[in-house]
């Protein structure tokens, strides 16, 4: 153990504790000791205190106790002649540093100095933790890098970050070097930073690095199911992180001084102390600066501190160090490629050219063909390439993928086609939204400058379809159309095919089949949730119809979709079957004994969190309102979509509320136990437009052809009284129906 690190860590922890003491004194003075203290959206109080002290901090006075504990952990600063053979003192100092940082950061929320802080995101709520943390646990994100400091130049910062994104490594950022932070360097280069792009800037001061560790602590409590509160759980949580969360700290600060060529050490004592805190979690520290190394592995699985690594080698060294398994998608295109780019947007100012949206014709279609007519890997462009397109313009685009395989069936077409969105989105600088004939695609100026051309869409699809579907696809070829007339022509053809596919499922009834399908894909984070997908009720995410599940089962027999024999029908109106009950009992780990597919009130289906829409009761009129994800306004029950979503996720039955896919709204089985579509009283205008084409014929079938116009939107009513007025005025039939309570 290096005494230099130990003394720096202890000195740093002392400084942080002093700063925390000052912040706390100020807060006590201005807010008083009874003032509440909490991070937003978490059930784990101040997670660092909960982890290390078993303390549930609720008010400012509690922080006095936390601070006292931190002080106890501060050992004496070792003198030069002192040799420390173990990490103990530095590790304790690291814990003290984290406690101090948690005090400082949480007080920012109490004092109101955190809100609206430019690019900085601050504390991560449990809702995001649930969505993102699971990716770390199940391996979709192989690990995270907590970067403190800055790269020598903004260009090098971008280079480094792209390398991490390409490997799907989550990047958390805090602190600065000489007043510059890596997040600011990225912002100056127009890089989008948020949870969707795997780039999360916590705060400019080093104290914000504590958010990476309180995130890690909560991951163990949430996913590892470890109940915090005593010494043994502290150890369990730290071990969980060491074993399962492949994280490392990247301490940047190298700076060549132009005048004398000397390398200045920009790691402050406070950064050392924070790094020592991270070592407690088993997270090693890697740096581009010449700091003392701690090589023998003890607490960490590997070395604790590795220094002096050149920036261009730092990622590969970190991966080795933390034993991270990386699956890089090798796609032959001139821009970086990886899941980290999936959620990235391309803004209008940064756009070279766009396709579809509301501007031009655009579609994508995947078709099965005979092997003889497919030349594997062939990519054809019919029309102009991107270099012939005017900057900022909108052009038509048709992507036609043709596949062949001995085991391929026509039913698989839509399953593969739906993946095109994900495959294309993963290219850096390419934006893709929607599917079928509602796609919207943009190529950024930067991607264009790097040499991205239209044929690269084809390269991506050929490569990804071969890796993902090798069991059913032998050959792939892609034809891309940018020619106006040709695209319009093919779009008409494509629309016919889409509608044939829809009719195929549209014509099927639940009575027609013996097997329904289960979907347990979402169990990775909602472990007690299971979707039962029937021909007339698709999965609540809207992505899985009965046919999709069937195809997906045939592609992967051990995948998340299995056929379930429905068995004896116990209640045809509510939609209850003997075997389905037994199946959900087992798959929900005993949480669900009875399940009704067509009821909103009685033992309804559970929700995982990724529902396309939420349907719920409006008590004032015993009607049902439906709200979709894209609607950001207020609904007549006084809750927006996000608030509602928070109430019904997590795999529990919530009578009165169900998560549903959009297609279910026009299904003959739509809450038929409660009277079906006749109960619909409210929908956002856009959703109503979207489902109109299917809902109107259904209403006609029910002899309610005038009902569509009696369904209110946000333009008619945003509160229950107004809604009731509207319904009365229109003579909505729900007013004549039996009340639900
Ligand atoms: Fe499967 Fe969709 Fe249901 Fe999740 S929500 S379990 S992906 S059908
Ligand atoms: Zn889900």
mmCIF file of N, CA and C in Angstrom, residues 536-537 573 597-600 613-616 624-626 658 660-681 683 695 698 702:
data_model
loop_
_atom_site.group_PDB
_atom_site.id
_atom_site.type_symbol
_atom_site.label_atom_id
_atom_site.label_comp_id
_atom_site.label_asym_id
_atom_site.label_seq_id
_atom_site.Cartn_x
_atom_site.Cartn_y
_atom_site.Cartn_z
ATOM 1 N N UNK A 536 -56.675 -11.854 -29.494
ATOM 2 C CA UNK A 536 -57.433 -10.612 -29.380
ATOM 3 C C UNK A 536 -56.947 -9.669 -28.276
ATOM 4 N N UNK A 537 -55.894 -10.046 -27.598
ATOM 5 C CA UNK A 537 -55.274 -9.097 -26.681
ATOM 6 C C UNK A 537 -53.762 -9.239 -26.778
ATOM 7 N N UNK A 573 -66.816 -14.517 -20.216
ATOM 8 C CA UNK A 573 -66.994 -13.067 -20.264
ATOM 9 C C UNK A 573 -65.781 -12.334 -19.678
ATOM 10 N N UNK A 597 -58.521 -12.041 -18.376
ATOM 11 C CA UNK A 597 -57.931 -11.339 -19.522
ATOM 12 C C UNK A 597 -58.760 -10.145 -19.985
ATOM 13 N N UNK A 598 -60.082 -10.193 -19.725
ATOM 14 C CA UNK A 598 -60.930 -9.132 -20.303
ATOM 15 C C UNK A 598 -61.581 -8.230 -19.258
ATOM 16 N N UNK A 599 -61.000 -8.178 -18.062
ATOM 17 C CA UNK A 599 -61.619 -7.331 -17.038
ATOM 18 C C UNK A 599 -60.631 -6.283 -16.538
ATOM 19 N N UNK A 600 -61.171 -5.096 -16.243
ATOM 20 C CA UNK A 600 -60.320 -4.056 -15.655
ATOM 21 C C UNK A 600 -60.533 -4.002 -14.138
ATOM 22 N N UNK A 613 -50.272 2.074 -23.469
ATOM 23 C CA UNK A 613 -51.315 2.952 -22.921
ATOM 24 C C UNK A 613 -51.714 2.450 -21.540
ATOM 25 N N UNK A 614 -52.360 3.333 -20.792
ATOM 26 C CA UNK A 614 -52.979 2.927 -19.535
ATOM 27 C C UNK A 614 -54.467 3.186 -19.676
ATOM 28 N N UNK A 615 -55.269 2.169 -19.343
ATOM 29 C CA UNK A 615 -56.716 2.362 -19.292
ATOM 30 C C UNK A 615 -57.100 2.376 -17.825
ATOM 31 N N UNK A 616 -57.937 3.320 -17.430
ATOM 32 C CA UNK A 616 -58.367 3.321 -16.037
ATOM 33 C C UNK A 616 -59.760 3.907 -15.887
ATOM 34 N N UNK A 624 -64.330 4.665 -18.768
ATOM 35 C CA UNK A 624 -62.917 4.303 -18.843
ATOM 36 C C UNK A 624 -62.193 5.337 -19.700
ATOM 37 N N UNK A 625 -61.090 5.840 -19.172
ATOM 38 C CA UNK A 625 -60.257 6.716 -20.002
ATOM 39 C C UNK A 625 -58.983 5.979 -20.387
ATOM 40 N N UNK A 626 -58.423 6.351 -21.535
ATOM 41 C CA UNK A 626 -57.200 5.707 -22.000
ATOM 42 C C UNK A 626 -56.192 6.792 -22.324
ATOM 43 N N UNK A 658 -55.326 -0.834 -15.997
ATOM 44 C CA UNK A 658 -54.553 -1.837 -16.730
ATOM 45 C C UNK A 658 -53.642 -1.175 -17.756
ATOM 46 N N UNK A 660 -52.182 -1.459 -21.453
ATOM 47 C CA UNK A 660 -52.633 -2.138 -22.667
ATOM 48 C C UNK A 660 -51.868 -1.653 -23.906
ATOM 49 N N UNK A 661 -51.849 -2.517 -24.919
ATOM 50 C CA UNK A 661 -51.308 -2.131 -26.219
ATOM 51 C C UNK A 661 -52.396 -1.409 -27.005
ATOM 52 N N UNK A 662 -52.012 -0.545 -27.934
ATOM 53 C CA UNK A 662 -52.998 0.262 -28.673
ATOM 54 C C UNK A 662 -53.999 -0.594 -29.453
ATOM 55 N N UNK A 663 -53.506 -1.702 -30.006
ATOM 56 C CA UNK A 663 -54.398 -2.536 -30.817
ATOM 57 C C UNK A 663 -55.573 -3.106 -30.014
ATOM 58 N N UNK A 664 -55.369 -3.264 -28.715
ATOM 59 C CA UNK A 664 -56.426 -3.851 -27.872
ATOM 60 C C UNK A 664 -57.643 -2.928 -27.772
ATOM 61 N N UNK A 665 -57.441 -1.628 -28.000
ATOM 62 C CA UNK A 665 -58.538 -0.663 -27.853
ATOM 63 C C UNK A 665 -59.699 -0.987 -28.802
ATOM 64 N N UNK A 666 -59.371 -1.526 -29.978
ATOM 65 C CA UNK A 666 -60.442 -1.842 -30.924
ATOM 66 C C UNK A 666 -60.799 -3.324 -30.943
ATOM 67 N N UNK A 667 -60.245 -4.082 -30.011
ATOM 68 C CA UNK A 667 -60.507 -5.530 -29.993
ATOM 69 C C UNK A 667 -61.904 -5.824 -29.445
ATOM 70 N N UNK A 668 -62.598 -6.828 -30.012
ATOM 71 C CA UNK A 668 -63.903 -7.217 -29.462
ATOM 72 C C UNK A 668 -63.807 -7.682 -28.003
ATOM 73 N N UNK A 669 -62.593 -7.971 -27.550
ATOM 74 C CA UNK A 669 -62.441 -8.422 -26.172
ATOM 75 C C UNK A 669 -62.034 -7.276 -25.234
ATOM 76 N N UNK A 670 -62.006 -6.055 -25.725
ATOM 77 C CA UNK A 670 -61.609 -4.925 -24.879
ATOM 78 C C UNK A 670 -62.523 -4.816 -23.652
ATOM 79 N N UNK A 671 -61.972 -4.967 -22.486
ATOM 80 C CA UNK A 671 -62.695 -5.011 -21.199
ATOM 81 C C UNK A 671 -64.163 -5.435 -21.357
ATOM 82 N N UNK A 672 -64.353 -6.540 -22.048
ATOM 83 C CA UNK A 672 -65.726 -6.973 -22.318
ATOM 84 C C UNK A 672 -66.474 -7.317 -21.024
ATOM 85 N N UNK A 673 -65.747 -7.666 -19.978
ATOM 86 C CA UNK A 673 -66.402 -7.970 -18.701
ATOM 87 C C UNK A 673 -67.169 -6.758 -18.178
ATOM 88 N N UNK A 674 -66.711 -5.558 -18.505
ATOM 89 C CA UNK A 674 -67.364 -4.345 -17.997
ATOM 90 C C UNK A 674 -68.182 -3.627 -19.067
ATOM 91 N N UNK A 675 -68.356 -4.267 -20.209
ATOM 92 C CA UNK A 675 -69.194 -3.646 -21.231
ATOM 93 C C UNK A 675 -68.436 -3.130 -22.449
ATOM 94 N N UNK A 676 -67.119 -3.328 -22.466
ATOM 95 C CA UNK A 676 -66.335 -3.010 -23.655
ATOM 96 C C UNK A 676 -66.224 -1.538 -23.979
ATOM 97 N N UNK A 677 -66.073 -1.252 -25.268
ATOM 98 C CA UNK A 677 -65.796 0.111 -25.753
ATOM 99 C C UNK A 677 -66.871 1.116 -25.360
ATOM 100 N N UNK A 678 -68.070 0.619 -25.043
ATOM 101 C CA UNK A 678 -69.161 1.515 -24.661
ATOM 102 C C UNK A 678 -68.771 2.393 -23.472
ATOM 103 N N UNK A 679 -67.779 1.896 -22.694
ATOM 104 C CA UNK A 679 -67.355 2.652 -21.502
ATOM 105 C C UNK A 679 -66.310 3.725 -21.786
ATOM 106 N N UNK A 680 -65.740 3.728 -23.000
ATOM 107 C CA UNK A 680 -64.646 4.694 -23.245
ATOM 108 C C UNK A 680 -65.182 6.125 -23.266
ATOM 109 N N UNK A 681 -64.638 6.960 -22.369
ATOM 110 C CA UNK A 681 -65.126 8.335 -22.281
ATOM 111 C C UNK A 681 -64.083 9.387 -22.637
ATOM 112 N N UNK A 683 -59.886 10.117 -24.327
ATOM 113 C CA UNK A 683 -58.587 9.720 -24.896
ATOM 114 C C UNK A 683 -57.910 10.996 -25.372
ATOM 115 N N UNK A 695 -61.027 1.596 -34.632
ATOM 116 C CA UNK A 695 -62.058 1.701 -33.603
ATOM 117 C C UNK A 695 -63.449 1.944 -34.199
ATOM 118 N N UNK A 698 -65.276 -1.135 -35.304
ATOM 119 C CA UNK A 698 -65.648 -1.927 -34.125
ATOM 120 C C UNK A 698 -66.915 -1.338 -33.479
ATOM 121 N N UNK A 702 -70.857 -2.814 -32.936
ATOM 122 C CA UNK A 702 -71.587 -2.830 -31.671
ATOM 123 C C UNK A 702 -72.882 -2.036 -31.754
#
